[in-house]
Short mmCIF file of C-alpha atoms in Angstrom, two decimals:
data_model
loop_
_atom_site.label_atom_id
_atom_site.label_comp_id
_atom_site.label_asym_id
_atom_site.label_seq_id
_atom_site.Cartn_x
_atom_site.Cartn_y
_atom_site.Cartn_z
CA MET N 1010 209.91 262.45 55.10
CA LYS N 1011 213.12 264.06 53.78
CA VAL N 1012 213.21 265.85 50.69
CA THR N 1013 216.53 267.04 49.04
CA LEU N 1014 216.90 269.16 46.12
CA PRO N 1015 220.32 268.34 44.37
CA ASP N 1016 222.40 271.12 42.59
CA ASP N 1017 250.38 287.09 79.05
CA ALA N 1018 248.03 290.17 79.11
CA VAL N 1019 244.79 288.71 79.80
CA ASN N 1020 241.49 290.69 79.75
CA THR N 1021 239.77 290.43 82.96
CA PRO N 1022 238.09 293.09 82.48
CA ALA N 1023 226.62 299.67 100.68
CA SER N 1024 227.57 296.89 103.38
CA ARG N 1025 225.93 293.66 102.79
CA PRO N 1026 225.20 290.73 105.35
CA VAL N 1027 227.70 287.83 105.12
CA THR N 1028 226.65 284.60 103.99
CA ARG N 1029 228.38 281.34 105.17
CA ARG N 1030 228.94 278.43 102.85
CA SER N 1031 229.61 274.93 103.70
CA LYS N 1032 232.07 274.27 101.12
CA SER N 1033 234.20 276.74 99.25
CA TYR N 1034 235.95 274.97 96.27
CA GLY N 1035 238.06 277.97 95.67
CA ARG N 1036 236.52 280.83 97.63
CA SER N 1037 236.54 281.66 101.38
CA CYS N 1038 233.96 279.92 103.39
CA VAL N 1039 232.52 283.36 104.61
CA GLU N 1040 232.26 285.84 101.88
CA ALA N 1041 229.87 288.62 100.99
CA PRO N 1042 227.29 287.83 98.13
CA SER N 1043 227.72 289.49 94.91
CA TYR N 1044 226.10 292.89 94.00
CA PHE N 1045 225.23 291.75 90.54
CA TRP N 1046 221.60 290.71 91.11
CA GLN N 1047 220.74 293.71 93.35
CA THR N 1048 221.65 296.45 90.63
CA PRO N 1049 219.76 295.65 87.39
CA GLY N 1050 218.82 299.47 87.01
CA HIS N 1051 222.32 300.24 86.63
CA LEU N 1052 223.01 297.95 83.95
CA ALA N 1053 222.73 298.91 80.17
CA VAL N 1054 219.46 297.62 78.27
CA LEU N 1055 220.31 295.33 75.54
CA LYS N 1056 218.88 295.58 72.29
CA ILE N 1057 218.19 293.23 69.52
CA PRO N 1058 220.12 294.27 66.49
CA THR N 1059 218.26 294.73 63.15
CA SER N 1060 221.44 294.94 61.01
CA ARG N 1061 225.04 293.55 61.58
CA GLY N 1062 228.40 293.28 59.44
CA THR N 1063 229.00 290.97 56.75
CA ALA N 1064 231.11 287.90 57.43
CA LYS N 1065 234.92 288.58 57.08
CA SER N 1066 237.33 286.06 56.57
CA GLN N 1067 240.62 286.43 58.79
CA THR N 1068 243.42 284.02 59.45
CA ILE N 1069 242.66 283.53 63.24
CA THR N 1070 245.86 281.55 63.61
CA ASN N 1071 247.80 284.79 63.13
CA LYS N 1072 246.60 285.98 66.68
CA VAL N 1073 245.32 282.66 68.58
CA ASP N 1074 247.43 279.40 69.17
CA PRO N 1075 246.77 277.18 66.50
CA GLU N 1076 246.50 274.38 69.00
CA HIS N 1077 243.98 276.17 71.02
CA ILE N 1078 241.93 276.86 67.87
CA ALA N 1079 242.01 273.12 67.13
CA LEU N 1080 240.39 272.52 70.43
CA LEU N 1081 237.25 274.42 69.30
CA VAL N 1082 236.91 273.35 65.80
CA LYS N 1083 235.07 270.30 64.30
CA ASN N 1084 233.64 269.16 67.87
CA GLU N 1085 229.77 269.56 68.30
CA TRP N 1086 229.19 271.86 71.13
CA LYS N 1087 226.04 272.16 73.42
CA LEU N 1088 225.21 275.89 74.15
CA SER N 1089 224.39 277.60 77.46
CA TYR N 1090 224.36 281.01 78.66
CA VAL N 1091 225.94 282.30 82.09
CA THR N 1092 225.61 285.18 83.96
CA PRO N 1093 228.78 287.55 84.68
CA LEU N 1094 231.22 285.78 87.27
CA HIS N 1095 232.00 287.53 90.32
CA HIS N 1096 235.59 287.91 91.42
CA PHE N 1097 236.70 285.45 88.36
CA ARG N 1098 240.48 286.32 87.44
CA HIS N 1099 242.40 284.99 84.43
CA THR N 1100 245.42 284.88 86.42
CA GLN N 1101 244.15 282.18 88.84
CA LEU N 1102 243.27 279.49 86.26
CA LYS N 1103 245.91 277.14 87.69
CA SER N 1104 244.16 277.27 91.22
CA TYR N 1105 240.63 276.90 89.65
CA SER N 1106 241.95 273.67 87.99
CA LYS N 1107 242.92 272.31 91.29
CA HIS N 1108 239.64 273.28 92.77
CA LEU N 1109 237.42 272.03 89.96
CA SER N 1110 239.12 268.90 90.09
CA ALA N 1111 238.90 268.48 94.02
CA PHE N 1112 235.08 269.42 93.67
CA ILE N 1113 234.41 266.68 91.14
CA VAL N 1114 236.11 263.73 93.23
CA ALA N 1115 234.26 264.92 96.37
CA GLU N 1116 230.61 265.00 94.68
CA LYS N 1117 231.63 261.67 93.36
CA GLN N 1118 232.46 260.49 96.66
CA GLN N 1119 229.15 261.59 98.07
CA GLY N 1120 227.32 259.33 95.19
CA VAL N 1121 227.20 261.83 92.42
CA ALA N 1122 226.84 259.62 89.24
CA VAL N 1123 229.71 260.53 86.81
CA GLU N 1124 229.31 258.53 83.58
CA VAL N 1125 232.62 258.15 82.26
CA GLY N 1126 233.54 254.62 83.72
CA LEU N 1127 235.52 253.44 86.43
CA GLU N 1128 237.68 256.45 87.29
CA ALA N 1129 241.05 256.59 89.14
CA GLY N 1130 240.56 260.30 89.30
CA PHE N 1131 240.12 263.36 87.68
CA LYS N 1132 242.62 265.96 86.14
CA VAL N 1133 241.06 269.41 85.42
CA THR N 1134 242.74 271.78 83.23
CA PHE N 1135 242.11 275.64 82.64
CA ILE N 1136 243.60 277.19 79.64
CA ALA N 1137 243.50 281.20 78.57
CA VAL N 1138 242.73 281.23 74.74
CA LEU N 1139 244.23 284.49 74.02
CA GLY N 1140 243.38 286.37 70.72
CA LEU N 1141 239.67 285.58 70.19
CA ALA N 1142 238.61 289.02 71.99
CA GLU N 1143 237.68 291.43 69.57
CA THR N 1144 237.33 294.56 71.71
CA ASP N 1145 238.99 295.84 75.04
CA GLU N 1146 235.40 295.22 76.68
CA ASP N 1147 235.60 291.64 75.72
CA ALA N 1148 237.07 288.92 78.46
CA GLU N 1149 239.64 286.32 76.84
CA THR N 1150 238.11 283.04 76.19
CA VAL N 1151 238.70 280.29 78.89
CA PHE N 1152 238.68 276.53 77.80
CA ILE N 1153 238.36 273.82 80.44
CA GLN N 1154 239.34 270.20 79.80
CA ILE N 1155 238.77 267.41 82.23
CA GLN N 1156 240.75 264.13 81.87
CA SER N 1157 240.30 260.84 83.57
CA LYS N 1158 242.22 257.43 83.84
CA LEU N 1159 240.62 254.23 84.47
CA VAL N 1160 241.36 252.23 87.09
CA PHE N 1161 242.34 249.32 85.20
CA ALA N 1162 244.31 251.35 82.94
CA ALA N 1163 248.17 250.47 82.37
CA VAL N 1164 250.66 252.89 83.88
CA ALA N 1165 251.81 254.08 80.71
CA ASP N 1166 248.25 254.58 79.46
CA ALA N 1167 247.59 258.31 78.91
CA PRO N 1168 244.57 259.88 80.51
CA LYS N 1169 241.50 260.20 78.61
CA VAL N 1170 239.74 263.35 77.67
CA VAL N 1171 236.12 262.75 79.03
CA TRP N 1172 234.66 266.41 78.84
CA ARG N 1173 235.54 269.85 77.03
CA GLY N 1174 233.96 273.30 77.56
CA TRP N 1175 234.69 276.82 76.96
CA LEU N 1176 233.52 280.30 78.05
CA THR N 1177 233.80 283.15 75.72
CA CYS N 1178 232.79 286.73 74.57
CA VAL N 1179 233.42 288.24 71.32
CA ASN N 1180 232.16 291.58 70.22
CA GLY N 1181 229.98 291.62 73.33
CA ASP N 1182 227.66 294.85 73.61
CA PRO N 1183 230.29 297.19 74.89
CA GLU N 1184 227.63 299.53 76.48
CA TYR N 1185 226.46 296.43 78.54
CA LEU N 1186 229.96 295.42 79.31
CA ARG N 1187 231.18 298.67 80.45
CA SER N 1188 228.12 299.05 82.67
CA LEU N 1189 229.17 295.83 84.88
CA PRO N 1190 230.37 296.30 88.32
CA PRO N 1191 234.05 296.20 88.31
CA ASP N 1192 234.17 292.84 90.04
CA PHE N 1193 232.46 290.99 87.38
CA VAL N 1194 233.70 289.44 84.26
CA SER N 1195 231.19 288.47 81.56
CA LEU N 1196 231.79 285.43 79.64
CA PRO N 1197 228.36 284.63 78.70
CA LEU N 1198 228.61 282.10 76.10
CA PHE N 1199 229.28 278.71 77.67
CA CYS N 1200 230.09 275.58 75.01
CA THR N 1201 230.22 272.07 76.33
CA SER N 1202 230.94 268.50 74.95
CA GLY N 1203 230.67 265.58 77.02
CA PRO N 1204 228.68 263.77 79.50
CA GLU N 1205 225.72 265.64 81.06
CA SER N 1206 226.51 264.80 84.55
CA LEU N 1207 230.08 266.31 84.44
CA THR N 1208 228.45 269.35 82.80
CA THR N 1209 226.26 269.61 85.66
CA LEU N 1210 229.08 269.44 88.18
CA VAL N 1211 231.19 272.01 86.38
CA LYS N 1212 228.22 274.36 86.30
CA SER N 1213 227.58 273.73 89.96
CA TRP N 1214 231.17 274.47 90.92
CA PHE N 1215 230.97 277.85 88.79
CA GLU N 1216 227.88 278.93 90.51
CA ARG N 1217 229.39 278.36 94.07
CA ALA N 1218 232.75 279.81 93.04
CA PHE N 1219 231.65 282.94 91.43
CA ASP N 1220 227.93 283.32 92.35
CA CYS N 1221 226.53 283.03 88.68
CA ASN N 1222 223.85 281.14 87.27
CA PHE N 1223 223.44 279.05 83.76
CA GLY N 1224 220.84 278.59 81.58
CA SER N 1225 220.16 276.54 78.18
CA LEU N 1226 220.72 278.47 74.97
CA ALA N 1227 218.13 277.25 72.55
CA LEU N 1228 218.56 279.13 69.12
CA ASN N 1229 215.61 280.68 67.23
CA SER N 1230 214.80 280.72 63.50
CA THR N 1231 216.06 284.35 63.24
CA THR N 1232 219.60 283.58 64.46
CA LEU N 1233 219.47 280.38 61.92
CA ASN N 1234 218.29 282.78 59.39
CA TRP N 1235 221.24 284.93 59.86
CA LEU N 1236 223.69 282.27 59.90
CA ALA N 1237 222.36 281.08 56.38
CA ALA N 1238 222.92 284.57 54.85
CA LEU N 1239 226.15 285.29 56.46
CA TRP N 1240 227.67 281.95 55.33
CA THR N 1241 226.26 282.22 51.92
CA GLY N 1242 227.73 285.73 51.49
CA CYS N 1243 230.97 284.02 52.07
CA HIS N 1244 230.83 281.48 49.13
CA PRO N 1245 232.80 283.79 46.67
CA THR N 1246 235.88 283.79 48.98
CA CYS N 1247 235.50 280.44 50.70
CA ASN N 1248 233.49 277.65 48.73
CA ILE N 1249 230.60 276.50 51.31
CA ARG N 1250 230.03 273.59 49.13
CA HIS N 1251 226.40 273.31 50.10
CA LEU N 1252 223.84 275.10 51.69
CA LYS N 1253 221.78 272.89 53.69
CA LEU N 1254 218.44 273.57 55.68
CA ALA N 1255 215.95 271.68 57.80
CA TRP N 1256 212.40 272.34 58.41
CA SER N 1257 209.95 271.21 60.88
CA LEU N 1258 206.37 271.40 59.52
CA PRO N 1259 203.07 271.20 62.11
CA THR N 1260 201.45 268.55 60.08
CA GLN N 1261 200.03 265.21 61.51
CA PRO N 1262 202.26 263.25 61.80
CA PRO N 1263 205.08 266.08 61.85
CA LEU N 1264 206.86 266.49 58.57
CA ASP N 1265 210.68 266.90 58.49
CA VAL N 1266 212.22 268.56 55.19
CA SER N 1267 215.95 268.65 54.40
CA TYR N 1268 216.36 271.27 51.87
CA THR N 1269 220.07 271.25 50.12
CA VAL N 1270 220.67 274.04 47.89
CA ASN N 1271 223.62 274.52 45.23
CA PRO N 1272 225.95 276.92 46.82
CA GLN N 1273 226.16 278.98 43.55
CA ASP N 1274 222.31 279.12 43.29
CA ALA N 1275 222.28 280.30 46.81
CA TRP N 1276 225.12 282.91 46.50
CA GLU N 1277 223.35 284.41 43.47
CA LEU N 1278 219.86 284.52 45.33
CA TRP N 1279 221.84 286.07 48.10
CA ASN N 1280 223.66 288.69 45.60
CA SER N 1281 220.51 289.65 44.08
CA ILE N 1282 219.45 291.09 47.33
CA HIS N 1283 222.76 292.26 48.77
CA PRO N 1284 225.02 292.83 45.79
CA GLU N 1285 228.50 291.93 46.33
CA GLU N 1286 230.02 295.40 44.86
CA SER N 1287 227.71 297.24 47.39
CA THR N 1288 229.45 299.72 49.42
CA ASP N 1289 227.38 298.95 52.57
CA ASP N 1290 229.03 296.34 54.60
CA LEU N 1291 225.91 296.28 56.93
CA ILE N 1292 223.38 293.42 56.19
CA ASP N 1293 219.95 294.27 57.28
CA ILE N 1294 217.28 291.86 58.48
CA LYS N 1295 214.94 292.55 55.80
CA GLU N 1296 217.63 291.30 53.29
CA VAL N 1297 217.87 288.16 55.53
CA GLN N 1298 214.09 287.76 55.59
CA SER N 1299 213.93 288.45 51.49
CA PHE N 1300 216.52 285.45 51.13
CA ILE N 1301 214.96 282.97 53.26
CA ASN N 1302 211.73 283.96 51.40
CA GLY N 1303 213.36 283.38 48.02
CA LEU N 1304 214.55 280.01 49.16
CA GLU N 1305 211.05 278.98 50.44
CA THR N 1306 209.53 280.22 47.16
CA HIS N 1307 211.69 278.20 44.96
CA PHE N 1308 210.88 275.11 47.24
CA PHE N 1309 207.29 275.76 46.72
CA ARG N 1310 207.39 276.11 42.91
CA HIS N 1311 208.85 272.48 42.98
CA PHE N 1312 206.98 270.61 45.69
CA LYS N 1313 203.99 272.63 46.51
CA ILE N 1314 205.07 272.80 50.33
CA TYR N 1315 204.93 275.91 52.31
CA LEU N 1316 208.09 275.91 54.38
CA SER N 1317 206.99 279.14 56.12
CA ALA N 1318 204.35 277.45 57.68
CA GLY N 1319 206.89 275.59 59.71
CA THR N 1320 210.17 276.26 61.65
CA LEU N 1321 213.56 276.29 60.21
CA VAL N 1322 215.39 274.03 62.79
CA LYS N 1323 218.94 273.83 61.44
CA VAL N 1324 221.44 275.32 58.84
CA SER N 1325 224.94 273.99 57.79
CA THR N 1326 227.54 274.66 55.39
CA VAL N 1327 230.91 273.66 55.49
CA LEU N 1328 231.80 276.66 57.59
CA GLY N 1329 229.70 275.07 60.38
CA SER N 1330 226.24 274.04 61.38
CA ALA N 1331 223.56 275.23 64.00
CA HIS N 1332 220.65 273.72 65.36
CA LEU N 1333 217.52 275.14 66.85
CA ASP N 1334 218.22 273.13 70.15
CA GLY N 1335 221.28 274.82 70.57
CA LYS N 1336 224.02 272.92 69.21
CA ILE N 1337 226.76 274.04 66.90
CA LYS N 1338 229.65 272.93 64.99
CA ILE N 1339 232.65 275.29 63.98
CA GLY N 1340 233.73 274.06 60.43
CA ASN N 1341 236.20 276.76 59.53
CA SER N 1342 238.24 278.73 61.88
CA ASP N 1343 238.64 281.65 59.60
CA TYR N 1344 234.96 282.63 60.05
CA ILE N 1345 234.92 281.81 63.76
CA THR N 1346 234.69 285.40 64.86
CA THR N 1347 231.47 285.86 62.82
CA LEU N 1348 229.73 283.03 64.54
CA LEU N 1349 230.98 283.59 68.01
CA THR N 1350 229.83 287.26 67.63
CA LEU N 1351 226.47 286.21 66.90
CA LEU N 1352 226.19 283.51 69.54
CA THR N 1353 227.67 285.96 72.41
CA GLU N 1354 224.77 288.38 71.44
CA CYS N 1355 222.24 285.55 71.78
CA ALA N 1356 223.75 284.65 75.21
CA LEU N 1357 223.60 288.16 76.24
CA LEU N 1358 220.02 288.67 75.13
CA LYS N 1359 218.82 285.25 76.72
CA MET N 1360 220.62 285.99 80.00
CA ALA N 1361 218.50 289.44 80.16
CA THR N 1362 215.29 287.94 79.82
#
């Protein structure tokens, strides 16, 4: 059931037994394992913030190449987190491109299925996306693109992009980042778009090359609540066009509710909780909860359904969308910093659990 209400400076920021590797794909075959997993006591403890700054518009293309920004917006991305990368260097991206390409070809020759058709080969490109980093502790974003050309393609046919992904850190917890050993680079948020088989291969190469680990990054309702409030607060300066929310209710059978709110009505509710003329740029979690409660109360008046009994699973505006299962879309680059700051926080917290 669905119910809809109308209305090139790049930031890279005891003796151990030697481990032998069968394949290197970019690292020496004999190399000491990293120290990261052996030093948890030296790392800063991450805390869940109860307040954050309001969303601020900025013309991001003033400091980031517009062609690079175009790679990030409009696509849907699947989220993962990744632990710090050991001996990762932004100055070696060209070398990483060659090694990852060789790794994919070698794995495919060994029978690993790659779901992109009959390929003649793969071309991997690593790109440093300069300018997204907000602090000195943030490492610059790295974008990865995989292209393939079909066996029967004409000579003049351009290779087809079959997979994209990027690693980023925007406004990462400074205390935590400063506490990392010097040989580590933290790019905790990993966004991917393309066949899962290629995602698995890319993750496998990173794990072998940089002694890191990946995990899926599902979002929770609190994160979606934050996005609903932050994006709604942007309405006076950037028409969000709509606020769409989706709940899943634990009924038999399960009930899915789609709730579309007029953007001006949503903003007036938010403004009654956090006035626009307020001198405090910080938003408290209690204000966010009051906003969501207000929306749920309005819905109950009309349909006698307690949305609070269910789970908020998706929020979307023209600025972007986010789903509980860890899928996001960036709709407007001017507010990309707000979204990536929140997602970087989610990745760091998930990594620490």
